[in-house]
GROMACS .gro file of C-alpha atoms in nm:
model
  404
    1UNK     CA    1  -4.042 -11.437  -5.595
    2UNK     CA    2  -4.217 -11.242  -5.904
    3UNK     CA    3  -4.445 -11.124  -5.683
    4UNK     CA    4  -4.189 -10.932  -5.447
    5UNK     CA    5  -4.089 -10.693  -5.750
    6UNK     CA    6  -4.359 -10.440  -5.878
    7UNK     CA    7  -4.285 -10.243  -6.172
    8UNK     CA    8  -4.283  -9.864  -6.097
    9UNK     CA    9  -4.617  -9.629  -6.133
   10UNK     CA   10  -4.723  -9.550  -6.489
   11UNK     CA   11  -4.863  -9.183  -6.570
   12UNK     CA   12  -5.085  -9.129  -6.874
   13UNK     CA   13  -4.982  -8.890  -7.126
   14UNK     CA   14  -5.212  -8.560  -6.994
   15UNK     CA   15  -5.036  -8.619  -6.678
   16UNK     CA   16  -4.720  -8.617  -6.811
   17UNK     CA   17  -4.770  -8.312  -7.022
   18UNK     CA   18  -4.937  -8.136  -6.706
   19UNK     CA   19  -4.672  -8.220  -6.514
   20UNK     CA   20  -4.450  -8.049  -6.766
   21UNK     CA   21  -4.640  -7.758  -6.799
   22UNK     CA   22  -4.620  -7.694  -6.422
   23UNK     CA   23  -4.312  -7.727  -6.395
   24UNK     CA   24  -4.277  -7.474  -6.681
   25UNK     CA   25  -4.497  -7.256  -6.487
   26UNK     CA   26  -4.333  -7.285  -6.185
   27UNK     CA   27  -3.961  -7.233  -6.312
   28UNK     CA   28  -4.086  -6.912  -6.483
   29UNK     CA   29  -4.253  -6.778  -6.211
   30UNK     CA   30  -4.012  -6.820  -5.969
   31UNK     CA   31  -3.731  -6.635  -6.256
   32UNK     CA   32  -3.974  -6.350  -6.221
   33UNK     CA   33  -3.998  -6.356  -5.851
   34UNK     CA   34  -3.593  -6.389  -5.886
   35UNK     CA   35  -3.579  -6.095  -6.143
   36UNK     CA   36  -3.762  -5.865  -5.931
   37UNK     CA   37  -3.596  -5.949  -5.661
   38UNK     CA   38  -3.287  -5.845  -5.835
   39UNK     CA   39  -3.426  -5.546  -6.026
   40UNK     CA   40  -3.558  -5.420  -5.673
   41UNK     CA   41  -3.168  -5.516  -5.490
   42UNK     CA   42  -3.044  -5.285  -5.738
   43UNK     CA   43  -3.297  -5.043  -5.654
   44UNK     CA   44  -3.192  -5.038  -5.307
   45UNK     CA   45  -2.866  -5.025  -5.336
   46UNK     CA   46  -2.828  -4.731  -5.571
   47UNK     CA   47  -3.066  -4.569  -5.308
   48UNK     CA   48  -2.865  -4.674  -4.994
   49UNK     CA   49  -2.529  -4.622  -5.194
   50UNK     CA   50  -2.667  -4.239  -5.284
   51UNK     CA   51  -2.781  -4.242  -4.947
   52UNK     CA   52  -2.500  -4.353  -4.746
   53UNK     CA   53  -2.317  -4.091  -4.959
   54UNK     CA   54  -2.575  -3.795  -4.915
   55UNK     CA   55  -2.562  -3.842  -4.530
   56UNK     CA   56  -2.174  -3.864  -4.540
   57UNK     CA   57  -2.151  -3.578  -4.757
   58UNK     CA   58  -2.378  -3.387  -4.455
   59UNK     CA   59  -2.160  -3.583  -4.192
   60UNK     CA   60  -1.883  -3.368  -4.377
   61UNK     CA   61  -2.044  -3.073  -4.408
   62UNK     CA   62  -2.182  -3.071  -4.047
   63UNK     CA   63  -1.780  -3.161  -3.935
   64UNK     CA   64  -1.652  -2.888  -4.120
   65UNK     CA   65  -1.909  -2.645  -3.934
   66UNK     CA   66  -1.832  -2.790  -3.645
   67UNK     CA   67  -1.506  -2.747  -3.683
   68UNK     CA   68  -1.518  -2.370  -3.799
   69UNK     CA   69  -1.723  -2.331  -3.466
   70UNK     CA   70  -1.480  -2.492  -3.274
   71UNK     CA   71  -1.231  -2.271  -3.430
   72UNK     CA   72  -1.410  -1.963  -3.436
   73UNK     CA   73  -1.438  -2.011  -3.005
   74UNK     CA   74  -1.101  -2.103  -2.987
   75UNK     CA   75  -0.993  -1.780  -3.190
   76UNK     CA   76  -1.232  -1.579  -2.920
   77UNK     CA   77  -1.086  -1.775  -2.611
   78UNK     CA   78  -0.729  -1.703  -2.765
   79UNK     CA   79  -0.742  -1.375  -2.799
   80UNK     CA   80  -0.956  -1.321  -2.434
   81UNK     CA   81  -0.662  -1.526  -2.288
   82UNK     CA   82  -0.396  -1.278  -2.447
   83UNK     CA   83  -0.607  -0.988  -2.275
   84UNK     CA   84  -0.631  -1.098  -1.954
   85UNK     CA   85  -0.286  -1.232  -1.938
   86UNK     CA   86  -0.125  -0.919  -2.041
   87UNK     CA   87  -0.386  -0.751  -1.829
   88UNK     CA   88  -0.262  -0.956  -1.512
   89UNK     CA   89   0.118  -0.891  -1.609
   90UNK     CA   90   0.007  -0.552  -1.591
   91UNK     CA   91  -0.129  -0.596  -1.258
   92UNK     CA   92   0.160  -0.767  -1.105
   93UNK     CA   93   0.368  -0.470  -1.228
   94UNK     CA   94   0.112  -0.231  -0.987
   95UNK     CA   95   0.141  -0.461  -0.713
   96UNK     CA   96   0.513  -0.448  -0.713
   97UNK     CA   97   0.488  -0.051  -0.745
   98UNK     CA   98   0.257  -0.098  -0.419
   99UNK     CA   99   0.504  -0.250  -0.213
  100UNK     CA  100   0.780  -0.055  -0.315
  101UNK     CA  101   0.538   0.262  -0.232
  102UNK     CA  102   0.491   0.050   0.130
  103UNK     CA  103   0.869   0.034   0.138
  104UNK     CA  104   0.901   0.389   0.034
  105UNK     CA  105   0.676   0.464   0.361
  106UNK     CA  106   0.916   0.286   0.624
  107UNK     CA  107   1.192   0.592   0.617
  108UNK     CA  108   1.038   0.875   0.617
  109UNK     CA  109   0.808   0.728   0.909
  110UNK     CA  110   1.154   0.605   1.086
  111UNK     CA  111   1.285   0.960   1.070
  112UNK     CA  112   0.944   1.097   1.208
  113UNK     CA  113   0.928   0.892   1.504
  114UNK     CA  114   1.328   0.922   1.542
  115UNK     CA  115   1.284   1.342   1.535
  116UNK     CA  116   0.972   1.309   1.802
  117UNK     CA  117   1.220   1.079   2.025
  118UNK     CA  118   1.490   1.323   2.029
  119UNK     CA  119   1.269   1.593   2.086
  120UNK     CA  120   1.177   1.437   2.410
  121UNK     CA  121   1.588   1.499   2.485
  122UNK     CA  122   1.471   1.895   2.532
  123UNK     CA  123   1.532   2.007   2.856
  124UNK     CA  124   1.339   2.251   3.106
  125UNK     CA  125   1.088   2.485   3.003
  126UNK     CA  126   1.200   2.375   2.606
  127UNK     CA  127   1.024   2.018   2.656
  128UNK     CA  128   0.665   2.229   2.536
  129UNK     CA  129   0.417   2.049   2.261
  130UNK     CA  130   0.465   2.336   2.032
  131UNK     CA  131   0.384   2.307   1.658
  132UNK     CA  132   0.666   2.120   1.546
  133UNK     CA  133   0.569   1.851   1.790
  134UNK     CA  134   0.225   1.867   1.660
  135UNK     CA  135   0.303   1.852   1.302
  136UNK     CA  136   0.523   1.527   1.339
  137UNK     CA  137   0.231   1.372   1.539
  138UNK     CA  138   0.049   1.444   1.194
  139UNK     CA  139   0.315   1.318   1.016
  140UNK     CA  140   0.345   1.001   1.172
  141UNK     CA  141   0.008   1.013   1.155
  142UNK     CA  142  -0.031   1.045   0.808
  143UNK     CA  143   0.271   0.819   0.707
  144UNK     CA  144   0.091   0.538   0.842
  145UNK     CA  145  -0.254   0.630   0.730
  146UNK     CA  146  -0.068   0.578   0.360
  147UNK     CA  147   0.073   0.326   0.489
  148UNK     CA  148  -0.268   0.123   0.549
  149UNK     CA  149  -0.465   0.243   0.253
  150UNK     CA  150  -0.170   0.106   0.064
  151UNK     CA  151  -0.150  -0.215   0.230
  152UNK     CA  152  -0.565  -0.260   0.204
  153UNK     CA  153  -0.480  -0.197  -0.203
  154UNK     CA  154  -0.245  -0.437  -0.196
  155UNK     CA  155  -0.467  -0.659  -0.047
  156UNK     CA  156  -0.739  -0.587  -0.327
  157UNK     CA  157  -0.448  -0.629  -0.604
  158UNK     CA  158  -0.382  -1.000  -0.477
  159UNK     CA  159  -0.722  -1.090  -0.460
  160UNK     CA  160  -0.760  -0.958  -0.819
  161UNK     CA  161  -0.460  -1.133  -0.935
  162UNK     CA  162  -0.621  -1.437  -0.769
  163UNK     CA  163  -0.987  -1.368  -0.956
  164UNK     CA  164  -0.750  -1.308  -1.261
  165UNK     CA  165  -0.513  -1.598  -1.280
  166UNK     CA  166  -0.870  -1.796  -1.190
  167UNK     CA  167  -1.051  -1.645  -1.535
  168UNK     CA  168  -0.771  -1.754  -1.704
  169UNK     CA  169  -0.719  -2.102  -1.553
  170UNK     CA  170  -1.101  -2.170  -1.684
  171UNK     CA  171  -0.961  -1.984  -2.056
  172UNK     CA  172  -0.702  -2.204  -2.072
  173UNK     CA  173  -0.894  -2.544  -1.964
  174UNK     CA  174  -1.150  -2.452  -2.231
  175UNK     CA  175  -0.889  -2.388  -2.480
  176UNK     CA  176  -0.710  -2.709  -2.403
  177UNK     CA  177  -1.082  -2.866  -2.470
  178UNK     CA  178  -1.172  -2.666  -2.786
  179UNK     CA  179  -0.794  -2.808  -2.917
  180UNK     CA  180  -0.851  -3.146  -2.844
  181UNK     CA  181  -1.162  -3.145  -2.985
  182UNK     CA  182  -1.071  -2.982  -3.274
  183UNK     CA  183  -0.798  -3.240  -3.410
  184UNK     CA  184  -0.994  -3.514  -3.300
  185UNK     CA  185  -1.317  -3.355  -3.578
  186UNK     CA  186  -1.045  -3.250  -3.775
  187UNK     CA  187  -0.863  -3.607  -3.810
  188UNK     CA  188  -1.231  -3.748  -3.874
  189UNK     CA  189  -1.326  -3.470  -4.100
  190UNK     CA  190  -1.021  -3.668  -4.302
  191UNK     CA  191  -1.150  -4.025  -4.233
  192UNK     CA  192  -1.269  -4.206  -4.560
  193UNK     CA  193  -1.408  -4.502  -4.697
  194UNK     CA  194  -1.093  -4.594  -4.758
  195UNK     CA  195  -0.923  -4.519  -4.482
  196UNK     CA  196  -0.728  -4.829  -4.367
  197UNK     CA  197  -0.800  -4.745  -3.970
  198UNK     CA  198  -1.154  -4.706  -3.995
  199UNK     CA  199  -1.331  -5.013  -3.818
  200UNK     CA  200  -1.639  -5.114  -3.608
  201UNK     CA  201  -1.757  -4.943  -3.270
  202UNK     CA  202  -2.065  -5.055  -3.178
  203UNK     CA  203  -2.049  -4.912  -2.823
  204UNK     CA  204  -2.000  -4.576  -2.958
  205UNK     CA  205  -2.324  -4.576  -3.149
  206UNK     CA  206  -2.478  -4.324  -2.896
  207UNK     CA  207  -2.565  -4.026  -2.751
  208UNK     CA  208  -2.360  -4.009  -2.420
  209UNK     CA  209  -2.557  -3.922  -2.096
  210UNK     CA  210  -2.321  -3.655  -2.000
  211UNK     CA  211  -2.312  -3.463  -2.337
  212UNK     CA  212  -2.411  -3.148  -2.330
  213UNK     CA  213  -2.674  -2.917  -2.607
  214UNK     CA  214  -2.456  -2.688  -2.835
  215UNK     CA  215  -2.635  -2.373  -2.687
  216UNK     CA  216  -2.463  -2.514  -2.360
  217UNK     CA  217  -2.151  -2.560  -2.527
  218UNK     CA  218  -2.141  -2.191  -2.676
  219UNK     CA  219  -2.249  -2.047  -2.335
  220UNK     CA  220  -1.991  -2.276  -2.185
  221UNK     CA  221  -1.687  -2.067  -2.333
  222UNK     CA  222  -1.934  -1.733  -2.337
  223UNK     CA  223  -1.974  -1.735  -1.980
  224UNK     CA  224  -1.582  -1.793  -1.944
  225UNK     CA  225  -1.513  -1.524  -2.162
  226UNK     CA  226  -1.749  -1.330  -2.024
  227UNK     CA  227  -1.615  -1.386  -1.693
  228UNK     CA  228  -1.278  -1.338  -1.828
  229UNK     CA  229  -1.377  -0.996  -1.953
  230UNK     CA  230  -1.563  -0.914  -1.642
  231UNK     CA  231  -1.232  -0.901  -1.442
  232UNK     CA  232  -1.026  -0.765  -1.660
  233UNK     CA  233  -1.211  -0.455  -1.652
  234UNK     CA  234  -1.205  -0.478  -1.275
  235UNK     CA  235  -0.871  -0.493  -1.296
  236UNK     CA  236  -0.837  -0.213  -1.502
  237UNK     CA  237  -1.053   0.034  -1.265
  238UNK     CA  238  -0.821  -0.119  -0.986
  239UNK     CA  239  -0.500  -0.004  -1.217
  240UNK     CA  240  -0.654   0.350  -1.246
  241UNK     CA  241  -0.721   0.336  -0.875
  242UNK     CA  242  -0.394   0.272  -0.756
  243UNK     CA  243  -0.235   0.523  -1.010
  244UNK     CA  244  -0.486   0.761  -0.818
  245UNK     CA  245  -0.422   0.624  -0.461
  246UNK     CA  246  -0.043   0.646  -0.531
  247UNK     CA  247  -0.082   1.025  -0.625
  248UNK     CA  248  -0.253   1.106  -0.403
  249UNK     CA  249  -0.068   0.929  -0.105
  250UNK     CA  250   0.258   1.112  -0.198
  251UNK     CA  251   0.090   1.410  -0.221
  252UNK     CA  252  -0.031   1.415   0.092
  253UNK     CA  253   0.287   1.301   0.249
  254UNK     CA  254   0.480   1.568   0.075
  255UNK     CA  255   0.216   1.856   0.195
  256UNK     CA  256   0.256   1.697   0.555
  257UNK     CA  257   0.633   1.704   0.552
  258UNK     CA  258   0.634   1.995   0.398
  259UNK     CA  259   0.399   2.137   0.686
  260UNK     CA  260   0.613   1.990   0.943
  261UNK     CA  261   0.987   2.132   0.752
  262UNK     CA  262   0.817   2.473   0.783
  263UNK     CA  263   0.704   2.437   1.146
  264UNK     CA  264   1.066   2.359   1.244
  265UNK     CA  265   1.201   2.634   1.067
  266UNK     CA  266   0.951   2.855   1.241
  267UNK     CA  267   1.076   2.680   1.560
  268UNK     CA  268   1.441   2.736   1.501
  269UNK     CA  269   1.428   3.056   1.447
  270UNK     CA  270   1.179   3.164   1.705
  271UNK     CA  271   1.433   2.985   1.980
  272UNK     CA  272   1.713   3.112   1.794
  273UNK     CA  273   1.586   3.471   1.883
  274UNK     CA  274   1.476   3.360   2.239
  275UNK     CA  275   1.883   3.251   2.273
  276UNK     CA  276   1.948   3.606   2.101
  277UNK     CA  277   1.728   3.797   2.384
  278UNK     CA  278   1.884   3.572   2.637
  279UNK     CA  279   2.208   3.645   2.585
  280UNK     CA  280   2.182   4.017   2.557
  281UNK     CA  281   1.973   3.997   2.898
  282UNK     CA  282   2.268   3.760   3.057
  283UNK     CA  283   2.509   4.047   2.919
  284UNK     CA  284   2.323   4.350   3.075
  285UNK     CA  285   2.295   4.111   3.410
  286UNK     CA  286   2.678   4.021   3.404
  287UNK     CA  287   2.741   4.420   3.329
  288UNK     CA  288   2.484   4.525   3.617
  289UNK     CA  289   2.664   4.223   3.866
  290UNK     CA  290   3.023   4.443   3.807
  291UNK     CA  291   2.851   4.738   3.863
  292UNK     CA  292   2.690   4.588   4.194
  293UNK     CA  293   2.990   4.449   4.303
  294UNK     CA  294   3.179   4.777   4.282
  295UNK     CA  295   2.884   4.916   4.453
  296UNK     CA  296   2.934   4.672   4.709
  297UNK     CA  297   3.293   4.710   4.732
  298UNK     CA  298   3.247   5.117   4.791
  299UNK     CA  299   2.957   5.086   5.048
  300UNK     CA  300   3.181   4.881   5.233
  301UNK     CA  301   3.490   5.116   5.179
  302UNK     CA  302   3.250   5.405   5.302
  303UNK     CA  303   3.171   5.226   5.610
  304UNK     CA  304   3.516   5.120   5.693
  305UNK     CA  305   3.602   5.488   5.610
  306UNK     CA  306   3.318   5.596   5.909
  307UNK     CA  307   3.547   5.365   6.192
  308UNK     CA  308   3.844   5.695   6.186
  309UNK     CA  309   3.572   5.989   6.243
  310UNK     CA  310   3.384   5.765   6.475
  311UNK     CA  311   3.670   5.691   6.672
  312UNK     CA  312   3.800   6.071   6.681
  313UNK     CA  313   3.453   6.140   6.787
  314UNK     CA  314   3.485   5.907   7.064
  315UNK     CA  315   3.805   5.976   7.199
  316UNK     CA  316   3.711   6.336   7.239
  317UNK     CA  317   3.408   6.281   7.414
  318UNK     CA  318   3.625   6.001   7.603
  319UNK     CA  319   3.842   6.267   7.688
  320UNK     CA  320   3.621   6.569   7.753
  321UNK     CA  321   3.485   6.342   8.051
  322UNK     CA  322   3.791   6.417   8.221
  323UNK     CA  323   3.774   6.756   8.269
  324UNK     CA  324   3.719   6.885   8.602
  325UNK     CA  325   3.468   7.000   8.868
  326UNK     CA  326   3.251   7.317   8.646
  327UNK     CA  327   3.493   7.218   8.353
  328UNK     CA  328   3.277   6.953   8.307
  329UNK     CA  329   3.047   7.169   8.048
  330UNK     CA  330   2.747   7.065   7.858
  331UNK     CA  331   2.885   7.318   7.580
  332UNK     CA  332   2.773   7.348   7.240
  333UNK     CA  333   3.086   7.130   7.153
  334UNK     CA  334   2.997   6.825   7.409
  335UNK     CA  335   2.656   6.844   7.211
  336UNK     CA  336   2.778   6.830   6.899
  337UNK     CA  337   3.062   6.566   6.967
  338UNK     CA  338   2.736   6.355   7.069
  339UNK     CA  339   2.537   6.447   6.766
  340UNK     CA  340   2.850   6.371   6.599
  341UNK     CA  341   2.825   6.037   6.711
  342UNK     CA  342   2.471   5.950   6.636
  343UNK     CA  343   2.500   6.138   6.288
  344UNK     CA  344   2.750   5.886   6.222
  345UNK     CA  345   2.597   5.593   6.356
  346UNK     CA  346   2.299   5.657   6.156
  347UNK     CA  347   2.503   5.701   5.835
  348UNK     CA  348   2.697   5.337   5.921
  349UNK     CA  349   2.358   5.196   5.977
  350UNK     CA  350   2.231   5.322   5.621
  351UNK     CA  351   2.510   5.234   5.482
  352UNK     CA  352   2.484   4.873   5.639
  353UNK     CA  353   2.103   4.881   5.510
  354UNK     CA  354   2.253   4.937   5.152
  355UNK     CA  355   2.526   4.696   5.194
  356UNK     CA  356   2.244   4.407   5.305
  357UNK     CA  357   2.068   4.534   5.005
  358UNK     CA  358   2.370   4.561   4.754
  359UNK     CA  359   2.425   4.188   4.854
  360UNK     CA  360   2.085   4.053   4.835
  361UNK     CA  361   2.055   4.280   4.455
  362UNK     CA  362   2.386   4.091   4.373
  363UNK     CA  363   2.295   3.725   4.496
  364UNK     CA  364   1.993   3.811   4.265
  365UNK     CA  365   2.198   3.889   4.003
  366UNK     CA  366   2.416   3.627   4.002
  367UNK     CA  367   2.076   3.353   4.069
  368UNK     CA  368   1.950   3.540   3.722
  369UNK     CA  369   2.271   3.498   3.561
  370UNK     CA  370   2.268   3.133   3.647
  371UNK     CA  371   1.939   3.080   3.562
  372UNK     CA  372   1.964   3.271   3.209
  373UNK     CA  373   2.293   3.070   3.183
  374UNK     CA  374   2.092   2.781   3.220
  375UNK     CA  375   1.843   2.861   2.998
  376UNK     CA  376   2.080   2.981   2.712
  377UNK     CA  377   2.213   2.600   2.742
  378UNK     CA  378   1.842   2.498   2.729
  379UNK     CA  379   1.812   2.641   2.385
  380UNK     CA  380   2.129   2.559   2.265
  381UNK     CA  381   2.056   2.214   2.319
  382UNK     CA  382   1.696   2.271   2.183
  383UNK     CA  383   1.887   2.431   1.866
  384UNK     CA  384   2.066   2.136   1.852
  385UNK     CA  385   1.795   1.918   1.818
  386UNK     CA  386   1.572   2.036   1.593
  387UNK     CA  387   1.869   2.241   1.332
  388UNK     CA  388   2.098   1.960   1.367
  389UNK     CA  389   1.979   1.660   1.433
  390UNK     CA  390   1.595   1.689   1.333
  391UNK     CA  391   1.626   1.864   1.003
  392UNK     CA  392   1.979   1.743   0.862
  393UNK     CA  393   1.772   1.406   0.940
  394UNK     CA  394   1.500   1.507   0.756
  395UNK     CA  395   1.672   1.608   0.431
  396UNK     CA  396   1.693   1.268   0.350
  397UNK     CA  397   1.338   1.202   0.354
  398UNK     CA  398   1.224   1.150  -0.064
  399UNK     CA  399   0.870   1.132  -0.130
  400UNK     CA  400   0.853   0.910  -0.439
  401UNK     CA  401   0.552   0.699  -0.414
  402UNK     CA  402   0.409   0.809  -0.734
  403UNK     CA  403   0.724   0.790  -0.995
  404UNK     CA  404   0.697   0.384  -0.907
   0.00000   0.00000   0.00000
C-alpha cells in the first residue's frame, strides 16, 4: 500500500528561482505588450474620433452645398415657371381674341353672301355682273381668306399652348424633385449624433445604379429651363404675330368693304339716273302717244270728211249720164267731175296710207311705253335692292378684329 502513494516532484532551488524569474519576465512583458496596446487604442481612437468628426464636418459642409445648389436650381426653375406660366396666360388671352376675331368674321360674311343672293332677285337687263357684284365676290372672298389665316393661327396658338403647358409640366416635375430633395438634405443636414432616429442601414451603403453625375443633374433642369425659355420666346413672336395678323386682317376687310360700299353707291346712283332718263323718255313717249292719237283721230276725221264731196261728185256724174242724145257731152265739167273723183280717191288713199302709218307709229309708241314702263320697274326694283336692302344691310357690318 506505501508503494501506491508517491510524494510529489521536488525542484532544486535554481529551478525554483528560474522559474520565478520567468514568470517575472513574462508578466512584465506581456504589461508592456498590454500598455502599448492601450497607448496605441488611444491613438486610434483620438484619430478615428477626429476623423469621424473631420469627415462629418465635410458630410456637413458638402450637404449644405448641396443644398444651396438644390436651392439655387429651384430659385431658377421657380422663377422660369412664373415666366412661362404668365407667358401661356398671355397666350390663352390671344387665342380667345382669335376666335372672337373668327366670330367677328361670320356677319359681315353672312351679309355678303345675303347682298349677292338678293342681287340675283334683279330682273331683265338689271341681272348684269357689274362692279358691285364683283366687289362682293372679293369680299366674300376676302372674308374668308381672314377667315382661314385666322383659323391656321389658331391652330399654331393651340399647338403652342400645348408645347407650353408641356415646358412647364417638365418645370414643375423638376421642381416637385428639387423640393423633395431638398427637405430630405435639409432634414439630414439636421441629423446628429444624437439624434434619437438615427439608426443602421446597411442596404443603403451604396451608390445606386440609376443615379445620375451632378453635371447630369445640372443639365437635367438646364435643358428644362432651357426648353422652357425656348418656347416662351416662340410664344412671344407668335403674340407679336397675331397682333400683326389681326391688324392686318381688319384692315384688309375694312378696305374691301369699303371698296364694295363705294361700288354700290356708284351703282345706285348710276341706275338712279338710268330711272331719271327713263322716265323723262316714258314722258316724251306718253306726250308723243296723245299727240299720235289726235293725229289719228283727225286723219280719220279727214277721211270721213272726203265720203260728202265724194258722194256729190258721184251723184253728179251719176246724174250727168242721164242727159240725152248730143246732151251727153264730154265737157270740160264731165272731165273735171271725173278728175274730181280720182283727185279724191287719191287723197282718201293717202290719207289711209297715213292712217296705217299713224297706227303702226302709235302701236310703237305704246310697245315703247310698255317696255320703258317695264324697265322703269326694272330699276326700281334694282334700287330697291341694292339702296334698301343691300346697304341698310350693310351698315351693320363692324370691322373690329383688331380692338380684341
Amino acid at each position: 500500500m506505501a508503494k501506491l502513494v508517491s510524494p510529489p516532484p521536488k525542484f532544486t532551488k535554481d529551478e525554483w528561482t528560474v522559474s520565478n524569474l520567468t514568470k517575472y519576465h513574462s508578466a512584465e512583458a506581456e504589461r508592456s505588450r498590454s500598455e502599448r496596446l492601450i497607448a496605441e487604442s488611444q491613438r486610434l481612437m483620438n484619430e478615428t474620433e477626429q476623423t469621424t468628426r473631420r469627415t462629418q464636418r465635410d458630410v456637413n459642409k458638402k450637404l449644405e452645398q448641396r443644398i444651396d445648389d438644390i436651392d439655387f436650381w429651384k430659385s431658377e426653375l421657380d422663377r422660369k415657371l412664373e415666366e412661362i406660366t404668365n407667358e401661356n396666360d398671355t397666350l390663352l388671352e390671344y387665342k380667345t381674341r382669335l376666335e372672337k376675331g373668327i366670330e367677328a368674321c361670320e356677319e359681315p360674311l353672312r351679309i355678303a353672301q345675303t347682298c349677292l343672293a338678293n342681287r340675283q332677285n334683279r330682273a331683265s337687263i338689271d341681272l348684269v355682273h357689274d362692279d358691285v357684284e364683283r366687289e362682293l365676290l372679293k369680299e366674300v372672298e376676302t372674308i374668308q381668306g381672314v377667315m382661314e389665316l385666322l383659323m391656321r393661327t389658331h391652330e399654331q396658338a393651340v399647338e403652342q399652348i400645348r408645347l407650353n403647358r408641356s415646358a412647364k409640366f417638365h418645370l414643375e416635375k423638376d421642381l416637385r424633385d428639387k423640393l423633395s430633395a431638398l427637405n430630405i438634405d435639409d432634414y439630414c443636414s439636421t441629423l446628429t449624433n444624437n439624434t434619437p432616429t438615427i439608426g443602421y442601414a446597411d442596404t443603403a451603403v451604396k451608390i445606386q445604379a440609376n443615379s445620375v453625375t451632378p453635371n447630369d443633374w445640372r443639365s437635367f433642369s438646364d435643358d428644362n429651363i432651357a426648353k422652357a425659355d425656348k418656347q416662351k420666346n416662340l410664344s412671344i413672336q407668335l403674340r407679336s404675330l397675331i397682333d400683326g395678323v389681326l391688324v392686318q386682317t381688319a384692315d384688309d376687310m375694312q378696305k374691301q368693304v369699303d371698296c364694295t360700299n363705294l361700288a354700290f353707291r356708284k351703282r345706285v346712283d348710276e341706275t338712279k339716273l338710268a330711272k331719271s332718263k327713263l322716265e323723262d323718255h316714258l314722258g316724251k313717249v306718253m306726250d308723243e302717244v296723245t299727240s299720235q292719237e289726235k293725229n289719228n283721230a283727225n286723219l280719220r276725221k279727214a277721211i270721213a270728211d272726203k265720203e260728202a264731196p265724194m258722194q256729190v261728185a258721184q251723184t253728179r256724174l251719176g246724174n250727168r249720164e242721164q242727159r240725152p242724145n248730143v246732151e251727153l257731152c264730154r265737157d270740160p265739167a264731165q272731165y273735171r267731175l271725173v278728175s274730181e273723183v280720182g283727185e279724191i280717191s287719191e287723197n282718201v288713199q293717202r290719207l289711209q296710207e297715213l292712217l296705217y302709218a299713224s297706227e303702226a307709229e302709235l302701236k310703237g309708241l305704246r310697245r315703247n311705253q310698255l317696255i320703258l314702263e317695264e324697265d322703269i320697274e326694272v330699276k326700281a326694283n334694282s334700287l330697291h335692292i341694292d339702296e334698301v336692302q343691300c346697304m341698310q344691310l350693310r351698315e351693320g357690318i363692324n370691322i373690329n378684329i383688331k380692338s380684341f
